[in-house]
Every structure is written in structure tokens, then in C-alpha cells.
Short mmCIF file of C-alpha atoms and ligand atoms in Angstrom, two decimals:
data_model
loop_
_atom_site.label_atom_id
_atom_site.label_comp_id
_atom_site.label_asym_id
_atom_site.label_seq_id
_atom_site.Cartn_x
_atom_site.Cartn_y
_atom_site.Cartn_z
CA MET K 921 102.40 117.15 123.42
CA THR K 922 102.38 115.61 126.89
CA GLU K 923 103.16 111.98 127.42
CA SER K 924 99.56 111.30 128.40
CA THR K 925 98.24 112.85 125.17
CA ARG K 926 100.56 110.63 123.20
CA GLU K 927 99.03 107.55 124.77
CA ARG K 928 95.43 108.59 124.27
CA PRO K 929 93.82 106.48 121.58
CA VAL K 930 91.61 107.49 118.69
CA LEU K 931 88.44 105.52 118.08
CA VAL K 932 88.14 104.67 114.39
CA LEU K 933 84.62 103.88 113.18
CA ASN K 934 83.50 102.45 109.86
CA ALA K 935 79.72 102.36 109.76
CA GLY K 936 77.91 100.33 107.12
CA SER K 937 74.15 100.12 106.71
CA SER K 938 73.94 97.06 108.98
CA SER K 939 77.42 96.91 110.46
CA LEU K 940 79.86 98.86 112.58
CA LYS K 941 83.59 98.19 112.52
CA TYR K 942 85.60 99.76 115.31
CA GLN K 943 89.20 100.01 116.31
CA LEU K 944 90.84 101.76 119.21
CA VAL K 945 94.30 102.76 118.10
CA VAL K 946 97.16 104.93 119.37
CA PRO K 947 98.19 106.89 116.27
CA GLU K 948 101.82 107.50 117.24
CA THR K 949 102.67 103.89 117.98
CA GLY K 950 100.08 102.03 115.95
CA GLU K 951 99.15 100.09 119.07
CA VAL K 952 95.68 98.59 118.69
CA ARG K 953 93.96 98.56 122.10
CA ALA K 954 90.84 96.82 120.81
CA ARG K 955 88.95 96.09 117.64
CA GLY K 956 85.71 94.50 116.63
CA LEU K 957 82.73 94.27 114.33
CA ILE K 958 79.05 94.48 115.12
CA GLU K 959 76.80 93.02 112.45
CA ARG K 960 73.12 92.67 111.62
CA ILE K 961 72.27 96.13 112.98
CA GLY K 962 68.57 96.83 112.47
CA GLU K 963 67.87 93.42 111.00
CA SER K 964 64.93 91.38 112.20
CA GLY K 965 65.79 89.15 115.13
CA SER K 966 68.90 91.19 115.95
CA ASP K 967 69.24 92.65 119.43
CA VAL K 968 71.00 95.70 118.00
CA PRO K 969 68.15 97.87 116.65
CA ASP K 970 70.21 100.85 115.43
CA HIS K 971 73.66 102.45 115.38
CA SER K 972 73.22 104.07 118.80
CA ALA K 973 72.58 100.63 120.22
CA ALA K 974 75.60 99.35 118.30
CA LEU K 975 77.81 101.94 120.02
CA GLN K 976 76.40 100.80 123.35
CA THR K 977 77.16 97.18 122.45
CA MET K 978 80.67 98.23 121.45
CA ALA K 979 81.19 100.00 124.80
CA GLU K 980 79.99 96.91 126.66
CA ARG K 981 82.24 94.59 124.68
CA LEU K 982 85.18 96.88 125.31
CA ARG K 983 84.41 96.94 129.03
CA ASP K 984 84.38 93.13 129.02
CA GLU K 985 87.84 93.33 127.48
CA GLY K 986 88.95 95.69 130.25
CA VAL K 987 88.72 98.93 128.24
CA ASP K 988 86.50 101.59 129.80
CA LEU K 989 85.75 104.23 127.15
CA ASP K 990 84.64 106.77 129.72
CA GLU K 991 87.84 106.53 131.75
CA LEU K 992 90.09 106.31 128.74
CA SER K 993 89.94 109.99 127.76
CA LEU K 994 89.50 109.34 124.09
CA ARG K 995 91.36 111.86 121.95
CA ALA K 996 88.95 111.91 119.03
CA VAL K 997 86.78 109.74 116.81
CA GLY K 998 87.82 109.20 113.18
CA HIS K 999 85.07 108.18 110.79
CA ARG K 1000 85.62 106.45 107.48
CA VAL K 1001 83.37 108.09 104.90
CA VAL K 1002 83.27 106.62 101.43
CA HIS K 1003 82.30 109.63 99.35
CA GLY K 1004 83.58 113.15 99.79
CA GLY K 1005 82.24 114.24 96.40
CA PRO K 1006 83.78 117.36 94.87
CA ASP K 1007 83.79 119.08 98.28
CA PHE K 1008 86.20 117.22 100.49
CA SER K 1009 89.80 116.80 99.41
CA GLU K 1010 91.09 116.36 102.96
CA PRO K 1011 89.97 115.07 106.34
CA VAL K 1012 87.70 117.52 108.11
CA VAL K 1013 86.44 118.12 111.64
CA ILE K 1014 82.75 117.29 111.63
CA ASP K 1015 80.21 119.97 112.50
CA ASP K 1016 76.52 120.09 111.58
CA ALA K 1017 77.23 121.57 108.15
CA VAL K 1018 79.78 118.85 107.31
CA LEU K 1019 77.36 116.16 108.42
CA ASP K 1020 74.63 117.68 106.23
CA ARG K 1021 76.99 117.70 103.27
CA ILE K 1022 77.95 114.04 103.82
CA ARG K 1023 74.26 113.23 103.80
CA GLU K 1024 73.70 115.25 100.63
CA LEU K 1025 76.44 113.29 98.90
CA SER K 1026 74.33 110.14 99.30
CA ALA K 1027 73.22 110.45 95.68
CA LEU K 1028 76.81 109.61 94.70
CA ALA K 1029 77.16 106.76 97.23
CA PRO K 1030 73.66 105.53 98.08
CA LEU K 1031 74.91 102.39 99.81
CA HIS K 1032 77.58 104.04 101.91
CA ASN K 1033 77.11 107.70 102.82
CA PRO K 1034 73.71 107.39 104.52
CA ALA K 1035 75.15 104.71 106.83
CA ALA K 1036 78.23 106.80 107.58
CA ALA K 1037 76.01 109.79 108.42
CA ILE K 1038 73.91 107.69 110.79
CA GLY K 1039 77.05 106.35 112.45
CA ILE K 1040 78.49 109.86 112.84
CA GLU K 1041 75.25 111.18 114.30
CA ALA K 1042 75.10 108.42 116.90
CA ALA K 1043 78.78 108.74 117.77
CA ARG K 1044 78.61 112.53 118.20
CA LYS K 1045 75.85 112.05 120.74
CA ARG K 1046 77.78 109.36 122.59
CA PHE K 1047 81.30 110.84 122.59
CA ASP K 1048 81.92 114.47 123.45
CA VAL K 1049 85.26 114.73 121.64
CA PRO K 1050 86.21 116.05 118.20
CA HIS K 1051 84.92 113.89 115.34
CA VAL K 1052 86.78 113.78 112.05
CA ALA K 1053 85.64 112.48 108.67
CA VAL K 1054 88.28 110.80 106.52
CA PHE K 1055 87.13 110.32 102.94
CA ASP K 1056 87.92 107.39 100.68
CA THR K 1057 87.88 109.72 97.69
CA ALA K 1058 90.12 112.46 99.10
CA PHE K 1059 93.48 111.13 97.91
CA PHE K 1060 92.20 111.25 94.35
CA SER K 1061 91.09 114.87 94.42
CA SER K 1062 94.55 115.55 92.95
CA LEU K 1063 93.76 113.73 89.69
CA PRO K 1064 94.45 116.04 86.77
CA PRO K 1065 91.36 116.99 84.75
CA GLU K 1066 92.31 114.74 81.84
CA ALA K 1067 92.19 111.75 84.22
CA SER K 1068 89.11 112.74 86.19
CA THR K 1069 86.90 113.85 83.30
CA TYR K 1070 84.52 111.56 81.43
CA ALA K 1071 83.96 112.46 77.79
CA VAL K 1072 80.27 113.27 78.24
CA PRO K 1073 78.59 116.66 77.73
CA ARG K 1074 80.07 119.11 80.20
CA ASP K 1075 76.83 120.78 81.25
CA LEU K 1076 75.38 117.42 82.25
CA ALA K 1077 78.56 116.42 84.06
CA GLU K 1078 78.56 119.67 86.00
CA LYS K 1079 74.90 119.49 86.91
CA HIS K 1080 75.18 115.94 88.25
CA GLN K 1081 78.76 116.05 89.59
CA ILE K 1082 79.84 113.36 87.15
CA ARG K 1083 83.59 112.77 87.25
CA ARG K 1084 86.05 110.12 88.27
CA TYR K 1085 86.40 110.30 92.06
CA GLY K 1086 88.31 107.10 92.88
CA PHE K 1087 87.99 105.06 96.08
CA HIS K 1088 90.24 103.20 98.57
CA GLY K 1089 92.18 106.47 98.69
CA THR K 1090 93.16 106.14 102.35
CA SER K 1091 94.73 102.78 101.53
CA HIS K 1092 96.51 103.92 98.36
CA GLN K 1093 97.96 106.95 100.15
CA TYR K 1094 99.09 104.96 103.19
CA VAL K 1095 100.66 102.25 101.04
CA ALA K 1096 102.44 104.72 98.75
CA HIS K 1097 104.12 106.30 101.79
CA ALA K 1098 104.82 102.97 103.47
CA THR K 1099 106.49 101.78 100.25
CA ALA K 1100 108.78 104.82 100.20
CA ASP K 1101 109.71 104.03 103.83
CA LEU K 1102 110.35 100.40 102.91
CA LEU K 1103 112.61 101.39 100.02
CA GLY K 1104 114.33 104.09 102.07
CA ARG K 1105 113.59 106.68 99.39
CA PRO K 1106 111.67 109.97 99.55
CA VAL K 1107 108.13 109.48 98.27
CA GLU K 1108 108.65 112.65 96.16
CA GLU K 1109 111.10 110.73 93.96
CA LEU K 1110 108.91 107.74 93.21
CA ARG K 1111 106.59 106.75 90.39
CA GLN K 1112 104.41 104.03 91.84
CA VAL K 1113 101.63 101.77 90.66
CA VAL K 1114 99.63 100.59 93.67
CA LEU K 1115 97.28 97.61 93.37
CA HIS K 1116 94.74 97.38 96.21
CA LEU K 1117 93.25 93.92 95.76
CA GLY K 1118 90.65 93.00 98.37
CA ASN K 1119 86.98 92.22 97.88
CA GLY K 1120 86.93 95.52 96.05
CA CYS K 1121 89.96 96.15 93.83
CA SER K 1122 91.54 99.32 92.52
CA ALA K 1123 94.78 100.45 90.92
CA SER K 1124 96.40 103.85 91.21
CA ALA K 1125 99.23 105.70 89.55
CA VAL K 1126 101.09 107.81 92.11
CA ARG K 1127 103.77 110.35 91.25
CA GLY K 1128 105.71 111.93 94.09
CA GLY K 1129 103.12 110.78 96.63
CA ARG K 1130 100.21 112.32 94.69
CA ALA K 1131 97.64 110.30 92.76
CA VAL K 1132 97.56 111.02 89.03
CA ASP K 1133 95.19 108.26 87.95
CA THR K 1134 93.04 105.53 89.44
CA SER K 1135 90.84 102.73 88.15
CA MET K 1136 87.63 103.40 90.10
CA GLY K 1137 85.50 106.25 88.86
CA LEU K 1138 82.17 107.88 89.65
CA THR K 1139 81.34 104.72 91.60
CA PRO K 1140 83.46 101.85 92.91
CA LEU K 1141 82.33 99.69 89.98
CA GLU K 1142 84.81 100.88 87.34
CA GLY K 1143 88.18 99.32 86.64
CA LEU K 1144 89.56 96.02 87.83
CA VAL K 1145 87.64 92.74 88.02
CA MET K 1146 86.55 92.26 91.67
CA GLY K 1147 84.95 89.62 93.88
CA THR K 1148 81.41 90.39 92.72
CA ARG K 1149 81.89 93.50 90.53
CA SER K 1150 82.52 93.44 86.80
CA GLY K 1151 84.85 96.40 86.65
CA ASP K 1152 85.15 97.87 83.15
CA VAL K 1153 82.54 96.79 80.61
CA ASP K 1154 81.45 98.38 77.37
CA PRO K 1155 79.09 101.19 78.49
CA GLY K 1156 76.88 99.97 75.65
CA LEU K 1157 76.25 96.80 77.64
CA HIS K 1158 73.63 98.59 79.75
CA ALA K 1159 71.42 99.50 76.81
CA TYR K 1160 72.01 96.09 75.24
CA LEU K 1161 70.92 94.25 78.41
CA GLY K 1162 67.88 96.51 78.64
CA ARG K 1163 66.83 95.73 75.10
CA GLU K 1164 67.81 92.08 74.79
CA ALA K 1165 67.44 90.75 78.35
CA GLY K 1166 64.64 93.08 79.42
CA LEU K 1167 66.49 94.14 82.56
CA SER K 1168 65.72 97.39 84.35
CA LEU K 1169 68.48 99.85 85.18
CA GLU K 1170 68.33 98.78 88.80
CA GLU K 1171 68.62 95.12 87.85
CA ILE K 1172 71.62 95.88 85.66
CA ASP K 1173 73.24 97.83 88.50
CA THR K 1174 72.75 94.89 90.86
CA LEU K 1175 73.97 92.43 88.23
CA LEU K 1176 77.22 94.30 87.66
CA ASN K 1177 77.84 95.08 91.35
CA LYS K 1178 76.73 91.91 93.10
CA ARG K 1179 76.65 89.00 90.64
CA SER K 1180 79.58 89.66 88.31
CA GLY K 1181 83.35 89.66 88.65
CA VAL K 1182 84.99 86.50 89.97
CA LEU K 1183 81.61 85.31 91.29
CA GLY K 1184 79.89 85.69 87.94
CA LEU K 1185 82.65 83.83 86.12
CA SER K 1186 83.41 81.04 88.58
CA GLY K 1187 80.55 80.76 91.07
CA VAL K 1188 82.67 81.86 94.06
CA ASN K 1189 83.69 85.34 95.10
CA ASP K 1190 86.28 84.57 97.75
CA PHE K 1191 89.75 84.47 96.27
CA ARG K 1192 91.02 81.69 98.51
CA GLU K 1193 88.15 79.49 97.34
CA LEU K 1194 88.94 80.44 93.74
CA GLU K 1195 92.53 79.30 94.24
CA HIS K 1196 91.36 75.96 95.69
CA ARG K 1197 89.20 75.38 92.63
CA LEU K 1198 92.04 76.43 90.39
CA ALA K 1199 94.29 73.87 92.02
CA ALA K 1200 91.59 71.24 91.46
CA GLY K 1201 91.59 72.02 87.72
CA ASP K 1202 88.23 73.83 87.51
CA PRO K 1203 88.13 75.51 84.05
CA ASP K 1204 85.69 78.25 85.18
CA ALA K 1205 88.05 79.16 88.01
CA GLN K 1206 90.93 79.24 85.53
CA LEU K 1207 89.09 81.63 83.23
CA ALA K 1208 88.12 83.89 86.15
CA PHE K 1209 91.73 83.98 87.34
CA ASP K 1210 93.00 84.73 83.83
CA VAL K 1211 90.50 87.55 83.33
CA VAL K 1212 91.49 89.09 86.68
CA ALA K 1213 95.19 88.90 85.83
CA HIS K 1214 94.70 90.20 82.28
CA ARG K 1215 92.81 93.27 83.50
CA LEU K 1216 95.45 93.93 86.14
CA LYS K 1217 98.20 93.78 83.57
CA HIS K 1218 96.22 96.12 81.35
CA TYR K 1219 96.15 98.74 84.13
CA VAL K 1220 99.79 98.27 85.11
CA GLY K 1221 100.81 98.92 81.51
CA ALA K 1222 98.50 101.90 81.23
CA TYR K 1223 99.84 103.48 84.40
CA VAL K 1224 103.48 102.96 83.47
CA ALA K 1225 102.62 104.91 80.32
CA ILE K 1226 100.81 107.63 82.30
CA LEU K 1227 103.74 107.94 84.72
CA GLY K 1228 106.36 107.81 81.97
CA GLY K 1229 108.11 104.94 83.77
CA ILE K 1230 107.89 103.14 87.07
CA ASP K 1231 110.00 102.82 90.20
CA ALA K 1232 107.74 100.64 92.33
CA LEU K 1233 104.87 98.24 91.73
CA VAL K 1234 103.05 97.58 94.99
CA PHE K 1235 100.55 94.91 96.01
CA THR K 1236 98.24 95.38 99.00
CA ALA K 1237 94.98 94.22 100.70
CA GLY K 1238 93.75 90.63 101.18
CA VAL K 1239 94.55 89.26 97.73
CA GLY K 1240 97.53 91.48 97.02
CA GLU K 1241 99.17 90.67 100.35
CA ASN K 1242 98.49 86.95 100.23
CA SER K 1243 98.07 85.58 96.74
CA ILE K 1244 101.39 84.36 95.39
CA SER K 1245 99.75 83.29 92.14
CA VAL K 1246 98.10 86.65 91.43
CA ARG K 1247 101.39 88.49 91.97
CA ALA K 1248 103.19 86.01 89.74
CA ALA K 1249 100.57 86.22 86.97
CA VAL K 1250 100.39 90.04 86.96
CA THR K 1251 104.15 90.48 86.74
CA GLU K 1252 104.84 87.67 84.29
CA GLY K 1253 106.22 88.83 80.96
CA LEU K 1254 106.77 92.45 82.06
CA GLU K 1255 110.58 92.28 81.86
CA ALA K 1256 110.47 94.86 79.07
CA LEU K 1257 109.12 97.34 81.65
CA GLY K 1258 111.84 96.37 84.13
CA ILE K 1259 109.33 94.49 86.26
CA THR K 1260 110.52 91.13 87.55
CA VAL K 1261 109.77 89.06 90.63
CA ASP K 1262 112.08 86.74 92.52
CA ARG K 1263 110.23 83.45 92.72
CA ALA K 1264 111.38 82.55 96.24
CA ARG K 1265 110.76 86.04 97.61
CA ASN K 1266 107.28 86.06 96.13
CA ALA K 1267 106.51 82.66 97.65
CA ALA K 1268 107.79 83.52 101.14
CA ARG K 1269 104.92 84.07 103.61
CA SER K 1270 105.14 87.20 105.70
CA THR K 1271 102.86 89.80 107.23
CA THR K 1272 105.33 92.67 106.99
CA ALA K 1273 106.20 94.98 104.12
CA ARG K 1274 108.75 93.40 101.81
CA VAL K 1275 110.39 93.65 98.41
CA ILE K 1276 109.83 90.65 96.12
CA SER K 1277 111.83 91.77 93.09
CA PRO K 1278 115.42 90.50 92.75
CA ALA K 1279 118.24 92.48 94.35
CA GLY K 1280 119.34 95.28 92.05
CA ALA K 1281 116.18 95.25 89.89
CA SER K 1282 115.42 98.61 88.32
CA VAL K 1283 111.78 98.43 89.43
CA ALA K 1284 111.01 97.47 93.03
CA VAL K 1285 108.07 95.09 93.28
CA ALA K 1286 106.75 95.18 96.84
CA VAL K 1287 104.07 93.68 99.06
CA VAL K 1288 102.97 96.29 101.60
CA PRO K 1289 100.15 95.54 104.07
CA THR K 1290 97.57 98.27 104.15
CA ASN K 1291 96.24 99.68 107.42
CA GLU K 1292 93.32 102.00 106.79
CA GLU K 1293 92.41 102.27 110.48
CA LEU K 1294 95.87 103.46 111.44
CA ALA K 1295 95.85 105.92 108.53
CA ILE K 1296 92.47 107.27 109.67
CA ALA K 1297 93.66 107.50 113.29
CA ARG K 1298 96.78 109.43 112.24
CA GLN K 1299 94.91 111.83 109.99
CA THR K 1300 92.37 112.38 112.76
CA ALA K 1301 95.07 113.05 115.36
CA ASP K 1302 96.93 115.39 112.99
CA LEU K 1303 93.81 117.43 112.52
CA VAL K 1304 92.71 117.72 116.15
CA GLY K 1305 96.25 118.20 117.50
P1 LIG Y 2592 88.03 94.02 102.01
O1 LIG Y 2592 88.02 94.65 100.66
O2 LIG Y 2592 86.69 93.53 102.42
O3 LIG Y 2592 88.76 94.82 103.06
P2 LIG Y 2592 90.31 92.20 102.17
O4 LIG Y 2592 91.34 93.20 101.88
O5 LIG Y 2592 90.27 91.59 103.52
O6 LIG Y 2592 88.85 92.69 101.79
O7 LIG Y 2592 90.47 91.02 101.08
C1 LIG Y 2592 89.58 89.97 101.01
C2 LIG Y 2592 90.03 89.02 99.91
O8 LIG Y 2592 91.36 88.57 100.19
C3 LIG Y 2592 89.16 87.78 99.79
O9 LIG Y 2592 88.87 87.52 98.43
C4 LIG Y 2592 90.07 86.70 100.35
O10 LIG Y 2592 89.79 85.44 99.77
C5 LIG Y 2592 91.42 87.19 99.94
N1 LIG Y 2592 92.46 86.52 100.72
C6 LIG Y 2592 92.67 86.59 102.05
N2 LIG Y 2592 93.68 85.76 102.41
C7 LIG Y 2592 94.10 85.15 101.29
C8 LIG Y 2592 95.12 84.16 100.98
N3 LIG Y 2592 95.87 83.65 101.94
N4 LIG Y 2592 95.28 83.79 99.69
C9 LIG Y 2592 94.50 84.31 98.73
N5 LIG Y 2592 93.53 85.22 98.93
C10 LIG Y 2592 93.34 85.64 100.19
#
């Protein structure tokens, strides 16, 4: 690889239905040349009518910042795609057939895949370089059948591609490797439980760098309690709400995805705001916090059992990286599993990866910032050479 190739950045795009997140990053060094977010795409009153226009807006903003995309000799574009379905277990160079397949997988991710496909289509027209899709589900394609299979009739599951796919995979994979680096141990030796706690939350059990279980399933609704999502409920709740509350399936879906979780319990979905209310003695905030922590503990215990032990418990994403109280509550009382946290280390503010368990503890408890854009840029560069 020539020196100039090494410096050529990858453009990482994350297209939502009305938004486009972008980052220009040099995979080898992690240097971020530029980043930004364009919102309200296609909404009334917005001057960004569609994703092609959003890419134009992005190029103009970058030029204002002194970055000329046409002169830059972009190496490739890496696209974050939420659902890879049963097909994609690794990043893939995008051609027409891949794009069609991403579109077809919209049934499994109706909110996400159509937007990603539109973003890819616009970007392929704009940038004549290799485009790579990096899937949020890919890391979990290694789940063993006993972890990925729902106990529903097999013919139905096969017909409708019903299984546990998992999400946030790019983050879990990146963090599992970054934790091994932090601990100075080969990832192959480690049994890790990774807690990705952002607006969406998921837990994974990782053995030797490969995922063996995860808390999100067919959709990103299963598992942990999240900002607005319920996570696990009795599946019987759906029928009960239909009968007793007269809600339609769509209303129930919206209720559990958008109006539940921390928001449903406390009235706020942002975790910082929850902590302010907690400090002010709000009992609803206290209950929400306790439910979040209880569910987290439930999954930590489950995954220690699945892994047959644990070497590292890792916190990442907005809440995991920043909330001292969540980390304290989740780890409290887990001494029997070897999990302890040093109070001062946990309370120390830092933006870098760090160990917060006491020196010499048998289980490392760590806070490891995630970086999905860098992970996507690296996987993209690896694939296109
Ligand atoms: P996303 O899933 O959208 O990528 P993030 O990983 O950025 O989300 O996490 C967002 C969450 O992190 C929000 O609930 C936010 O309140 C929380 N958060 C960010 N900073 C802090 C902090 N200092 N203390 C507690 N929570 C925080």
C-alpha cells in the first residue's frame, strides 16, 4: 500500500428515513477529517427534498470546511445497513444484486432498510468508488442454533425467516476487540459480556471474539429496557392488549417501540434527564432506573451461565460510557461471580478505554468507548484493499 493510499479516507454513511449521518475517516489512523448530520430530509418545509440532495448538502458543507470530496480521491464509501437477514454474515461490496437484496430485507427492518437502500442508491450515483455494506446483524450470524432459534413451528419460522438476528453487531464486535487490546490479552482467550447502552440497548455474550448470544432478536425490540422500547415482555401481552385495550397490532408495535421503556415508566427517555429526576427524588424515575438495572443484571447473569464463566464485563455507548450510577447498580452484589467495581475508578470521568475493577480482580470490568464509524471504515477498507 502506498503512502497516499494510506491517507485516503473512507466516507461512512448512515442513512435514516429522514436523516443522513456522515463521517470522513482514515481507517488506519482513525483520523476523522469531517463529520456531520443532515436532518429533516424530505419533510415539509425542508430544503433537502431527498437523499441525493442530502449528499449535495453534505458536499457543500464539507467544502465550507475546506474538504473537497472531488479532489480528495475517496477510497470507498462504507454504508451502515441495519438488517442483513439470513444472507449477509460479513461486509459485502455493493452491486445491483446486493442492493436488491437489502431492499428485499425491508420486511425484517421496515424502518431502516428502505432508507439505507435509498442512501446507497444516491451515493452510488454520486461517488464512483467501491461501496460496501456493513450490517448491524452480521456479528451475530455466528450465534449457535440454540441461541438463534425461537421455539415456534419450524415451517413457519423458515417461511418467514423468523430467528434471532441481533443488532448493534458492529459495536459489539469493535468493543470486544478493543477490550482485548485494553487488557493486553488475545481476544481468543476471553469470555466477555458486552453491554451496549445507548438509546437502544443490547447485551452480548462473546467467546473468543465470536458472539454466542445476544439480547436483541428478530427486531431491535427484544431484551434490555431502552429509552423508548420495552425490551422483553410476556409475548401474551400482545393478545391481552388487543382484547382488553382494543389496540391494533400496529398500535401495540408503536406502544412497545416508541412509548415504553424508560419513557413509559418515567416520562423522559433521555438518560441524563432521568438521572436529574432521580437526584431530585422522583419515585417514577427511581422505578425506571431500578427496572433498567434489574433487567441488565438478569442478562449479565444469564450470559455468565451461557459462557461458563466470565473474564470481562464491558460497558459501552452513551449510557454505558457515561453513567456512573448504572455501572454501579448493574455490578452491585455480583461478588459471587467475581464481578466488582472500584468506586473511585468507576467515578473517574474519562473518554478513553479503561478498567474500573480493582487491581487483581478475577473479572475485568471495563468502560470501552464504541466507534461504529471507525469499525465500518476499517471493514470497508479491508474489503476493497
Ligand atoms: P444512540 O443509540 O442514539 O447512538 P448514544 O450511544 O449516543 O445513543 O446514547 C444516548 C444515551 O446516552 C442518552 O440516553 C443519553 O442521555 C445518554 N448519555 C449521554 N451522556 C450521558 C451522561 N453523561 N450521563 C448519563 N447518560 C448519558
